[in-house]
Amino acid sequence: MNKRVFISVFVGIVAIACLAGCGGKNSVDGSIDKIESAIKKIEKNKTSMTEADWKQVNEELEEPCRVLKEALDSDRVGALKKLRITGVMIKFAAIAGEAGLHTAADELGKKLQEKEEE
């Protein structure tokens, strides 16, 4: 009896350890995290971003966006993950749109000022 209890507890601990080890982040979660970090970067620097900064952000997010699109197209993710992806992308679009308008207005202002100086 004592041996069976010990084996049962040991097997339970091993099973929990295996589940915890296998439950790491997958590529979809990693992609969402990369997009969320880009959102924070854009929010932090939205008034001082240049075209070069935007190109860098676009290059950084090219792969995560591709992974998320493939996950949605192949229906590999559940409903809650789809909602999370949608929420993150909507937030990214809103933040990028606001910061992008500011950057575009600054670039246009610089070009108009150059034209006036000529």
PDB file of C-alpha atoms in Angstrom:
ATOM      1  CA  MET A   1       0.000   0.000   0.000  1.00  0.00           C
ATOM      2  CA  ASN A   2       2.749   2.429   0.987  1.00  0.00           C
ATOM      3  CA  LYS A   3       4.614   1.623  -2.222  1.00  0.00           C
ATOM      4  CA  ARG A   4       1.522   2.329  -4.357  1.00  0.00           C
ATOM      5  CA  VAL A   5       0.988   5.735  -2.750  1.00  0.00           C
ATOM      6  CA  PHE A   6       4.622   6.651  -3.313  1.00  0.00           C
ATOM      7  CA  ILE A   7       4.508   5.542  -6.968  1.00  0.00           C
ATOM      8  CA  SER A   8       1.224   7.390  -7.541  1.00  0.00           C
ATOM      9  CA  VAL A   9       2.612  10.604  -6.073  1.00  0.00           C
ATOM     10  CA  PHE A  10       5.846  10.226  -8.041  1.00  0.00           C
ATOM     11  CA  VAL A  11       3.978   9.600 -11.315  1.00  0.00           C
ATOM     12  CA  GLY A  12       1.758  12.604 -10.598  1.00  0.00           C
ATOM     13  CA  ILE A  13       4.759  14.867 -10.047  1.00  0.00           C
ATOM     14  CA  VAL A  14       6.424  13.633 -13.238  1.00  0.00           C
ATOM     15  CA  ALA A  15       3.185  14.188 -15.183  1.00  0.00           C
ATOM     16  CA  ILE A  16       2.849  17.737 -13.875  1.00  0.00           C
ATOM     17  CA  ALA A  17       6.490  18.449 -14.702  1.00  0.00           C
ATOM     18  CA  CYS A  18       5.990  17.146 -18.244  1.00  0.00           C
ATOM     19  CA  LEU A  19       2.871  19.211 -18.744  1.00  0.00           C
ATOM     20  CA  ALA A  20       4.586  22.330 -17.429  1.00  0.00           C
ATOM     21  CA  GLY A  21       7.611  21.717 -19.631  1.00  0.00           C
ATOM     22  CA  CYS A  22       5.531  21.165 -22.751  1.00  0.00           C
ATOM     23  CA  GLY A  23       3.283  24.108 -22.022  1.00  0.00           C
ATOM     24  CA  GLY A  24       5.834  26.676 -23.113  1.00  0.00           C
ATOM     25  CA  LYS A  25       5.069  29.480 -25.493  1.00  0.00           C
ATOM     26  CA  ASN A  26       4.444  28.609 -29.094  1.00  0.00           C
ATOM     27  CA  SER A  27       5.166  30.706 -32.156  1.00  0.00           C
ATOM     28  CA  VAL A  28       1.775  32.446 -31.991  1.00  0.00           C
ATOM     29  CA  ASP A  29       2.327  33.621 -28.417  1.00  0.00           C
ATOM     30  CA  GLY A  30       5.853  34.762 -29.296  1.00  0.00           C
ATOM     31  CA  SER A  31       4.527  36.730 -32.257  1.00  0.00           C
ATOM     32  CA  ILE A  32       1.880  38.389 -30.111  1.00  0.00           C
ATOM     33  CA  ASP A  33       4.556  39.335 -27.574  1.00  0.00           C
ATOM     34  CA  LYS A  34       6.739  40.873 -30.319  1.00  0.00           C
ATOM     35  CA  ILE A  35       3.828  42.954 -31.585  1.00  0.00           C
ATOM     36  CA  GLU A  36       2.975  44.094 -28.050  1.00  0.00           C
ATOM     37  CA  SER A  37       6.596  45.166 -27.493  1.00  0.00           C
ATOM     38  CA  ALA A  38       6.482  47.084 -30.781  1.00  0.00           C
ATOM     39  CA  ILE A  39       3.304  48.808 -29.589  1.00  0.00           C
ATOM     40  CA  LYS A  40       5.087  49.905 -26.411  1.00  0.00           C
ATOM     41  CA  LYS A  41       8.055  51.149 -28.456  1.00  0.00           C
ATOM     42  CA  ILE A  42       5.784  53.154 -30.757  1.00  0.00           C
ATOM     43  CA  GLU A  43       3.782  54.612 -27.849  1.00  0.00           C
ATOM     44  CA  LYS A  44       7.001  55.652 -26.143  1.00  0.00           C
ATOM     45  CA  ASN A  45       8.524  57.312 -29.233  1.00  0.00           C
ATOM     46  CA  LYS A  46       5.457  58.301 -31.266  1.00  0.00           C
ATOM     47  CA  THR A  47       6.370  61.981 -31.480  1.00  0.00           C
ATOM     48  CA  SER A  48       9.987  61.376 -32.480  1.00  0.00           C
ATOM     49  CA  MET A  49       9.764  58.467 -34.948  1.00  0.00           C
ATOM     50  CA  THR A  50      11.283  58.944 -38.389  1.00  0.00           C
ATOM     51  CA  GLU A  51      10.827  57.055 -41.630  1.00  0.00           C
ATOM     52  CA  ALA A  52      13.879  54.947 -40.786  1.00  0.00           C
ATOM     53  CA  ASP A  53      12.296  54.006 -37.450  1.00  0.00           C
ATOM     54  CA  TRP A  54       9.102  52.956 -39.224  1.00  0.00           C
ATOM     55  CA  LYS A  55      11.075  50.826 -41.685  1.00  0.00           C
ATOM     56  CA  GLN A  56      12.799  49.114 -38.771  1.00  0.00           C
ATOM     57  CA  VAL A  57       9.480  48.447 -37.023  1.00  0.00           C
ATOM     58  CA  ASN A  58       8.015  47.070 -40.264  1.00  0.00           C
ATOM     59  CA  GLU A  59      10.987  44.744 -40.739  1.00  0.00           C
ATOM     60  CA  GLU A  60      10.765  43.540 -37.136  1.00  0.00           C
ATOM     61  CA  LEU A  61       7.042  42.801 -37.430  1.00  0.00           C
ATOM     62  CA  GLU A  62       7.074  41.170 -40.847  1.00  0.00           C
ATOM     63  CA  GLU A  63       7.678  37.659 -39.486  1.00  0.00           C
ATOM     64  CA  PRO A  64       5.316  37.875 -36.460  1.00  0.00           C
ATOM     65  CA  CYS A  65       2.488  39.161 -38.658  1.00  0.00           C
ATOM     66  CA  ARG A  66       3.088  36.348 -41.156  1.00  0.00           C
ATOM     67  CA  VAL A  67       2.963  33.754 -38.341  1.00  0.00           C
ATOM     68  CA  LEU A  68      -0.306  35.192 -37.008  1.00  0.00           C
ATOM     69  CA  LYS A  69      -1.862  35.331 -40.458  1.00  0.00           C
ATOM     70  CA  GLU A  70      -0.938  31.706 -41.136  1.00  0.00           C
ATOM     71  CA  ALA A  71      -2.304  30.655 -37.745  1.00  0.00           C
ATOM     72  CA  LEU A  72      -5.615  32.382 -38.463  1.00  0.00           C
ATOM     73  CA  ASP A  73      -5.833  31.115 -42.043  1.00  0.00           C
ATOM     74  CA  SER A  74      -5.111  27.510 -41.081  1.00  0.00           C
ATOM     75  CA  ASP A  75      -7.440  27.728 -38.067  1.00  0.00           C
ATOM     76  CA  ARG A  76      -4.704  26.456 -35.706  1.00  0.00           C
ATOM     77  CA  VAL A  77      -5.792  28.685 -32.828  1.00  0.00           C
ATOM     78  CA  GLY A  78      -8.895  28.672 -30.680  1.00  0.00           C
ATOM     79  CA  ALA A  79     -11.508  31.360 -30.317  1.00  0.00           C
ATOM     80  CA  LEU A  80      -9.868  33.083 -27.343  1.00  0.00           C
ATOM     81  CA  LYS A  81      -6.504  33.256 -29.119  1.00  0.00           C
ATOM     82  CA  LYS A  82      -8.242  34.667 -32.209  1.00  0.00           C
ATOM     83  CA  LEU A  83      -9.798  37.385 -30.068  1.00  0.00           C
ATOM     84  CA  ARG A  84      -6.408  38.179 -28.509  1.00  0.00           C
ATOM     85  CA  ILE A  85      -4.757  38.389 -31.946  1.00  0.00           C
ATOM     86  CA  THR A  86      -7.555  40.645 -33.191  1.00  0.00           C
ATOM     87  CA  GLY A  87      -7.280  42.898 -30.145  1.00  0.00           C
ATOM     88  CA  VAL A  88      -3.506  43.233 -30.449  1.00  0.00           C
ATOM     89  CA  MET A  89      -3.697  44.006 -34.161  1.00  0.00           C
ATOM     90  CA  ILE A  90      -6.439  46.600 -33.656  1.00  0.00           C
ATOM     91  CA  LYS A  91      -4.398  48.261 -30.921  1.00  0.00           C
ATOM     92  CA  PHE A  92      -1.311  48.196 -33.147  1.00  0.00           C
ATOM     93  CA  ALA A  93      -3.246  49.745 -36.027  1.00  0.00           C
ATOM     94  CA  ALA A  94      -4.610  52.511 -33.795  1.00  0.00           C
ATOM     95  CA  ILE A  95      -1.238  53.348 -32.229  1.00  0.00           C
ATOM     96  CA  ALA A  96       0.625  53.095 -35.531  1.00  0.00           C
ATOM     97  CA  GLY A  97      -1.994  55.233 -37.249  1.00  0.00           C
ATOM     98  CA  GLU A  98      -1.758  57.963 -34.649  1.00  0.00           C
ATOM     99  CA  ALA A  99       2.042  57.946 -34.597  1.00  0.00           C
ATOM    100  CA  GLY A 100       2.216  57.561 -38.386  1.00  0.00           C
ATOM    101  CA  LEU A 101       0.082  60.660 -38.912  1.00  0.00           C
ATOM    102  CA  HIS A 102       2.414  62.590 -36.653  1.00  0.00           C
ATOM    103  CA  THR A 103       5.478  61.334 -38.546  1.00  0.00           C
ATOM    104  CA  ALA A 104       3.872  62.047 -41.921  1.00  0.00           C
ATOM    105  CA  ALA A 105       2.928  65.565 -40.836  1.00  0.00           C
ATOM    106  CA  ASP A 106       6.500  66.213 -39.673  1.00  0.00           C
ATOM    107  CA  GLU A 107       7.962  64.897 -42.929  1.00  0.00           C
ATOM    108  CA  LEU A 108       5.508  66.969 -44.973  1.00  0.00           C
ATOM    109  CA  GLY A 109       6.345  70.036 -42.900  1.00  0.00           C
ATOM    110  CA  LYS A 110      10.057  69.517 -43.532  1.00  0.00           C
ATOM    111  CA  LYS A 111       9.493  69.141 -47.276  1.00  0.00           C
ATOM    112  CA  LEU A 112       7.318  72.274 -47.416  1.00  0.00           C
ATOM    113  CA  GLN A 113       9.936  74.196 -45.492  1.00  0.00           C
ATOM    114  CA  GLU A 114      12.623  73.053 -47.941  1.00  0.00           C
ATOM    115  CA  LYS A 115      10.443  74.201 -50.867  1.00  0.00           C
ATOM    116  CA  GLU A 116       9.973  77.624 -49.292  1.00  0.00           C
ATOM    117  CA  GLU A 117      13.720  78.015 -48.785  1.00  0.00           C
ATOM    118  CA  GLU A 118      14.372  77.285 -52.457  1.00  0.00           C
TER     119      GLU A 118
END
